[in-house]
Amino acid sequence: MSFPRLLELESEKTQEERQDELENMEFQVFRMRENMKEISKKYEIVGIDQTKQDHWVIVFKDADDEQAQLMVNDCEGPFKGHWDSCMQLEFKDERTVHINDIKGPEDRGYGSILMNHLKDLVKEFNYQYITGDLVERDWDHLNRLTHFYEKHNFDVEVDYDHQKGEIIWYGDL
């Protein structure tokens, strides 16, 4: 969206709408501060981001030498010890991170936030590939998954006859 168009849309808002947005943002920032205190007691905070619905989220991880979880907490509510979305990862070798599963609600933008932070971490730690499998349990939402991975520059191969597939990301070339 262009800046002039954004200004035009903003000017169409009433004073009351702007005040509501400001109060919502102030509340989310307060909640973010409190949630970060709680999350940092147990997990490493990777960053903060914003969803397509303009919700602030905290991205955090729990990792050891073999596996990791990359998680999101939406600052619309308090952190109660669990994530709103999670990407379960496995370190296959010194070059490859494997996505075992992505859990959480659909169409909130959490998956894309997790994927972007995963790519940043992969680059930071000099991994070359991100891989994953499409399995039978994914078949009821295969089109959505294929779109998601292709949007994030993955090569997606699907074997429709055997209801399985593979994804691989070679880095943003």
PDB file of N, CA and C in Angstrom, residues 59-62 67-72 83-91 97-104 109-119 121-122 130-131 148-149 152 154 167:
ATOM      1  N   VAL A  59       8.043 -13.635  19.857  1.00  0.00           N
ATOM      2  CA  VAL A  59       8.567 -14.883  19.306  1.00  0.00           C
ATOM      3  C   VAL A  59       9.656 -15.368  20.254  1.00  0.00           C
ATOM      4  N   PHE A  60       9.554 -16.628  20.665  1.00  0.00           N
ATOM      5  CA  PHE A  60      10.522 -17.170  21.613  1.00  0.00           C
ATOM      6  C   PHE A  60      10.836 -18.608  21.253  1.00  0.00           C
ATOM      7  N   LYS A  61      11.942 -19.126  21.821  1.00  0.00           N
ATOM      8  CA  LYS A  61      12.344 -20.489  21.464  1.00  0.00           C
ATOM      9  C   LYS A  61      12.829 -21.254  22.677  1.00  0.00           C
ATOM     10  N   ASP A  62      12.776 -22.560  22.499  1.00  0.00           N
ATOM     11  CA  ASP A  62      13.317 -23.513  23.450  1.00  0.00           C
ATOM     12  C   ASP A  62      14.098 -24.505  22.605  1.00  0.00           C
ATOM     13  N   GLN A  67      16.879 -30.630  18.887  1.00  0.00           N
ATOM     14  CA  GLN A  67      15.561 -30.149  18.488  1.00  0.00           C
ATOM     15  C   GLN A  67      15.268 -28.786  19.085  1.00  0.00           C
ATOM     16  N   ALA A  68      14.198 -28.174  18.569  1.00  0.00           N
ATOM     17  CA  ALA A  68      13.807 -26.853  19.058  1.00  0.00           C
ATOM     18  C   ALA A  68      12.323 -26.641  18.832  1.00  0.00           C
ATOM     19  N   GLN A  69      11.791 -25.719  19.581  1.00  0.00           N
ATOM     20  CA  GLN A  69      10.452 -25.200  19.349  1.00  0.00           C
ATOM     21  C   GLN A  69      10.582 -23.696  19.193  1.00  0.00           C
ATOM     22  N   LEU A  70       9.993 -23.170  18.137  1.00  0.00           N
ATOM     23  CA  LEU A  70       9.900 -21.733  17.915  1.00  0.00           C
ATOM     24  C   LEU A  70       8.443 -21.393  18.132  1.00  0.00           C
ATOM     25  N   MET A  71       8.169 -20.450  19.040  1.00  0.00           N
ATOM     26  CA  MET A  71       6.803 -20.224  19.485  1.00  0.00           C
ATOM     27  C   MET A  71       6.414 -18.753  19.402  1.00  0.00           C
ATOM     28  N   VAL A  72       5.096 -18.526  19.367  1.00  0.00           N
ATOM     29  CA  VAL A  72       4.529 -17.183  19.318  1.00  0.00           C
ATOM     30  C   VAL A  72       3.538 -17.022  20.462  1.00  0.00           C
ATOM     31  N   TRP A  83       2.063 -21.428  24.378  1.00  0.00           N
ATOM     32  CA  TRP A  83       2.155 -20.641  23.153  1.00  0.00           C
ATOM     33  C   TRP A  83       0.813 -20.547  22.440  1.00  0.00           C
ATOM     34  N   ASP A  84       0.725 -19.575  21.531  1.00  0.00           N
ATOM     35  CA  ASP A  84      -0.445 -19.468  20.654  1.00  0.00           C
ATOM     36  C   ASP A  84      -0.213 -20.188  19.337  1.00  0.00           C
ATOM     37  N   SER A  85       1.047 -20.328  18.950  1.00  0.00           N
ATOM     38  CA  SER A  85       1.419 -21.094  17.768  1.00  0.00           C
ATOM     39  C   SER A  85       2.847 -21.585  17.972  1.00  0.00           C
ATOM     40  N   CYS A  86       3.158 -22.722  17.351  1.00  0.00           N
ATOM     41  CA  CYS A  86       4.453 -23.349  17.593  1.00  0.00           C
ATOM     42  C   CYS A  86       4.940 -24.062  16.337  1.00  0.00           C
ATOM     43  N   MET A  87       6.227 -23.963  16.085  1.00  0.00           N
ATOM     44  CA  MET A  87       6.877 -24.698  15.011  1.00  0.00           C
ATOM     45  C   MET A  87       7.869 -25.651  15.683  1.00  0.00           C
ATOM     46  N   GLN A  88       7.672 -26.954  15.481  1.00  0.00           N
ATOM     47  CA  GLN A  88       8.559 -27.953  16.070  1.00  0.00           C
ATOM     48  C   GLN A  88       9.636 -28.313  15.053  1.00  0.00           C
ATOM     49  N   LEU A  89      10.892 -28.229  15.495  1.00  0.00           N
ATOM     50  CA  LEU A  89      12.032 -28.361  14.603  1.00  0.00           C
ATOM     51  C   LEU A  89      12.975 -29.448  15.090  1.00  0.00           C
ATOM     52  N   GLU A  90      13.729 -29.996  14.130  1.00  0.00           N
ATOM     53  CA  GLU A  90      14.757 -30.975  14.432  1.00  0.00           C
ATOM     54  C   GLU A  90      16.010 -30.594  13.651  1.00  0.00           C
ATOM     55  N   PHE A  91      17.157 -30.680  14.311  1.00  0.00           N
ATOM     56  CA  PHE A  91      18.419 -30.402  13.640  1.00  0.00           C
ATOM     57  C   PHE A  91      18.930 -31.720  13.069  1.00  0.00           C
ATOM     58  N   VAL A  97      17.871 -27.930   8.977  1.00  0.00           N
ATOM     59  CA  VAL A  97      16.834 -27.860  10.002  1.00  0.00           C
ATOM     60  C   VAL A  97      15.570 -28.443   9.384  1.00  0.00           C
ATOM     61  N   HIS A  98      14.934 -29.365  10.080  1.00  0.00           N
ATOM     62  CA  HIS A  98      13.740 -30.051   9.585  1.00  0.00           C
ATOM     63  C   HIS A  98      12.516 -29.596  10.378  1.00  0.00           C
ATOM     64  N   ILE A  99      11.470 -29.172   9.684  1.00  0.00           N
ATOM     65  CA  ILE A  99      10.207 -28.801  10.320  1.00  0.00           C
ATOM     66  C   ILE A  99       9.401 -30.076  10.543  1.00  0.00           C
ATOM     67  N   ASN A 100       9.158 -30.411  11.800  1.00  0.00           N
ATOM     68  CA  ASN A 100       8.341 -31.594  12.108  1.00  0.00           C
ATOM     69  C   ASN A 100       6.855 -31.277  12.097  1.00  0.00           C
ATOM     70  N   ASP A 101       6.495 -30.084  12.573  1.00  0.00           N
ATOM     71  CA  ASP A 101       5.078 -29.728  12.627  1.00  0.00           C
ATOM     72  C   ASP A 101       4.940 -28.227  12.900  1.00  0.00           C
ATOM     73  N   ILE A 102       3.831 -27.682  12.459  1.00  0.00           N
ATOM     74  CA  ILE A 102       3.450 -26.312  12.795  1.00  0.00           C
ATOM     75  C   ILE A 102       2.057 -26.407  13.409  1.00  0.00           C
ATOM     76  N   LYS A 103       1.919 -25.901  14.626  1.00  0.00           N
ATOM     77  CA  LYS A 103       0.650 -26.003  15.348  1.00  0.00           C
ATOM     78  C   LYS A 103       0.126 -24.614  15.669  1.00  0.00           C
ATOM     79  N   GLY A 104      -1.184 -24.494  15.663  1.00  0.00           N
ATOM     80  CA  GLY A 104      -1.811 -23.224  16.024  1.00  0.00           C
ATOM     81  C   GLY A 104      -2.962 -22.920  15.097  1.00  0.00           C
ATOM     82  N   GLY A 109      -1.609 -15.373  10.759  1.00  0.00           N
ATOM     83  CA  GLY A 109      -0.292 -14.847  10.405  1.00  0.00           C
ATOM     84  C   GLY A 109       0.826 -15.405  11.260  1.00  0.00           C
ATOM     85  N   TYR A 110       0.493 -16.255  12.231  1.00  0.00           N
ATOM     86  CA  TYR A 110       1.505 -16.814  13.115  1.00  0.00           C
ATOM     87  C   TYR A 110       2.517 -17.671  12.349  1.00  0.00           C
ATOM     88  N   GLY A 111       2.028 -18.495  11.423  1.00  0.00           N
ATOM     89  CA  GLY A 111       2.917 -19.368  10.660  1.00  0.00           C
ATOM     90  C   GLY A 111       3.951 -18.583   9.882  1.00  0.00           C
ATOM     91  N   SER A 112       3.531 -17.500   9.248  1.00  0.00           N
ATOM     92  CA  SER A 112       4.475 -16.675   8.488  1.00  0.00           C
ATOM     93  C   SER A 112       5.480 -15.990   9.406  1.00  0.00           C
ATOM     94  N   ILE A 113       5.028 -15.534  10.559  1.00  0.00           N
ATOM     95  CA  ILE A 113       5.949 -14.920  11.513  1.00  0.00           C
ATOM     96  C   ILE A 113       6.984 -15.944  11.960  1.00  0.00           C
ATOM     97  N   LEU A 114       6.527 -17.149  12.306  1.00  0.00           N
ATOM     98  CA  LEU A 114       7.457 -18.199  12.718  1.00  0.00           C
ATOM     99  C   LEU A 114       8.430 -18.537  11.597  1.00  0.00           C
ATOM    100  N   MET A 115       7.921 -18.641  10.370  1.00  0.00           N
ATOM    101  CA  MET A 115       8.781 -18.996   9.238  1.00  0.00           C
ATOM    102  C   MET A 115       9.835 -17.921   8.998  1.00  0.00           C
ATOM    103  N   ASN A 116       9.462 -16.672   9.070  1.00  0.00           N
ATOM    104  CA  ASN A 116      10.434 -15.591   8.866  1.00  0.00           C
ATOM    105  C   ASN A 116      11.519 -15.594   9.945  1.00  0.00           C
ATOM    106  N   HIS A 117      11.120 -15.844  11.176  1.00  0.00           N
ATOM    107  CA  HIS A 117      12.112 -15.905  12.248  1.00  0.00           C
ATOM    108  C   HIS A 117      12.970 -17.164  12.129  1.00  0.00           C
ATOM    109  N   LEU A 118      12.384 -18.270  11.685  1.00  0.00           N
ATOM    110  CA  LEU A 118      13.173 -19.478  11.451  1.00  0.00           C
ATOM    111  C   LEU A 118      14.240 -19.218  10.393  1.00  0.00           C
ATOM    112  N   LYS A 119      13.875 -18.587   9.305  1.00  0.00           N
ATOM    113  CA  LYS A 119      14.851 -18.281   8.254  1.00  0.00           C
ATOM    114  C   LYS A 119      15.971 -17.393   8.792  1.00  0.00           C
ATOM    115  N   LEU A 121      17.058 -17.279  11.885  1.00  0.00           N
ATOM    116  CA  LEU A 121      17.892 -18.110  12.751  1.00  0.00           C
ATOM    117  C   LEU A 121      18.767 -19.060  11.938  1.00  0.00           C
ATOM    118  N   VAL A 122      18.208 -19.626  10.884  1.00  0.00           N
ATOM    119  CA  VAL A 122      18.961 -20.529  10.013  1.00  0.00           C
ATOM    120  C   VAL A 122      20.166 -19.798   9.420  1.00  0.00           C
ATOM    121  N   ILE A 130      16.217 -25.810   4.947  1.00  0.00           N
ATOM    122  CA  ILE A 130      15.083 -26.123   5.807  1.00  0.00           C
ATOM    123  C   ILE A 130      14.276 -27.155   5.039  1.00  0.00           C
ATOM    124  N   THR A 131      13.979 -28.284   5.689  1.00  0.00           N
ATOM    125  CA  THR A 131      13.212 -29.345   5.040  1.00  0.00           C
ATOM    126  C   THR A 131      11.966 -29.642   5.863  1.00  0.00           C
ATOM    127  N   PHE A 148       1.271 -21.939   1.413  1.00  0.00           N
ATOM    128  CA  PHE A 148       2.097 -21.367   2.477  1.00  0.00           C
ATOM    129  C   PHE A 148       3.579 -21.564   2.187  1.00  0.00           C
ATOM    130  N   TYR A 149       3.969 -22.796   1.888  1.00  0.00           N
ATOM    131  CA  TYR A 149       5.390 -23.070   1.652  1.00  0.00           C
ATOM    132  C   TYR A 149       5.899 -22.400   0.374  1.00  0.00           C
ATOM    133  N   HIS A 152       6.708 -18.858   0.874  1.00  0.00           N
ATOM    134  CA  HIS A 152       7.961 -18.673   1.600  1.00  0.00           C
ATOM    135  C   HIS A 152       9.164 -19.256   0.846  1.00  0.00           C
ATOM    136  N   PHE A 154       9.765 -22.126  -0.757  1.00  0.00           N
ATOM    137  CA  PHE A 154      10.125 -23.532  -0.649  1.00  0.00           C
ATOM    138  C   PHE A 154       9.808 -24.228  -1.971  1.00  0.00           C
ATOM    139  N   ILE A 167       9.172 -30.789   1.358  1.00  0.00           N
ATOM    140  CA  ILE A 167       9.449 -29.374   1.132  1.00  0.00           C
ATOM    141  C   ILE A 167      10.932 -29.133   1.394  1.00  0.00           C
TER     142      ILE A 167
END
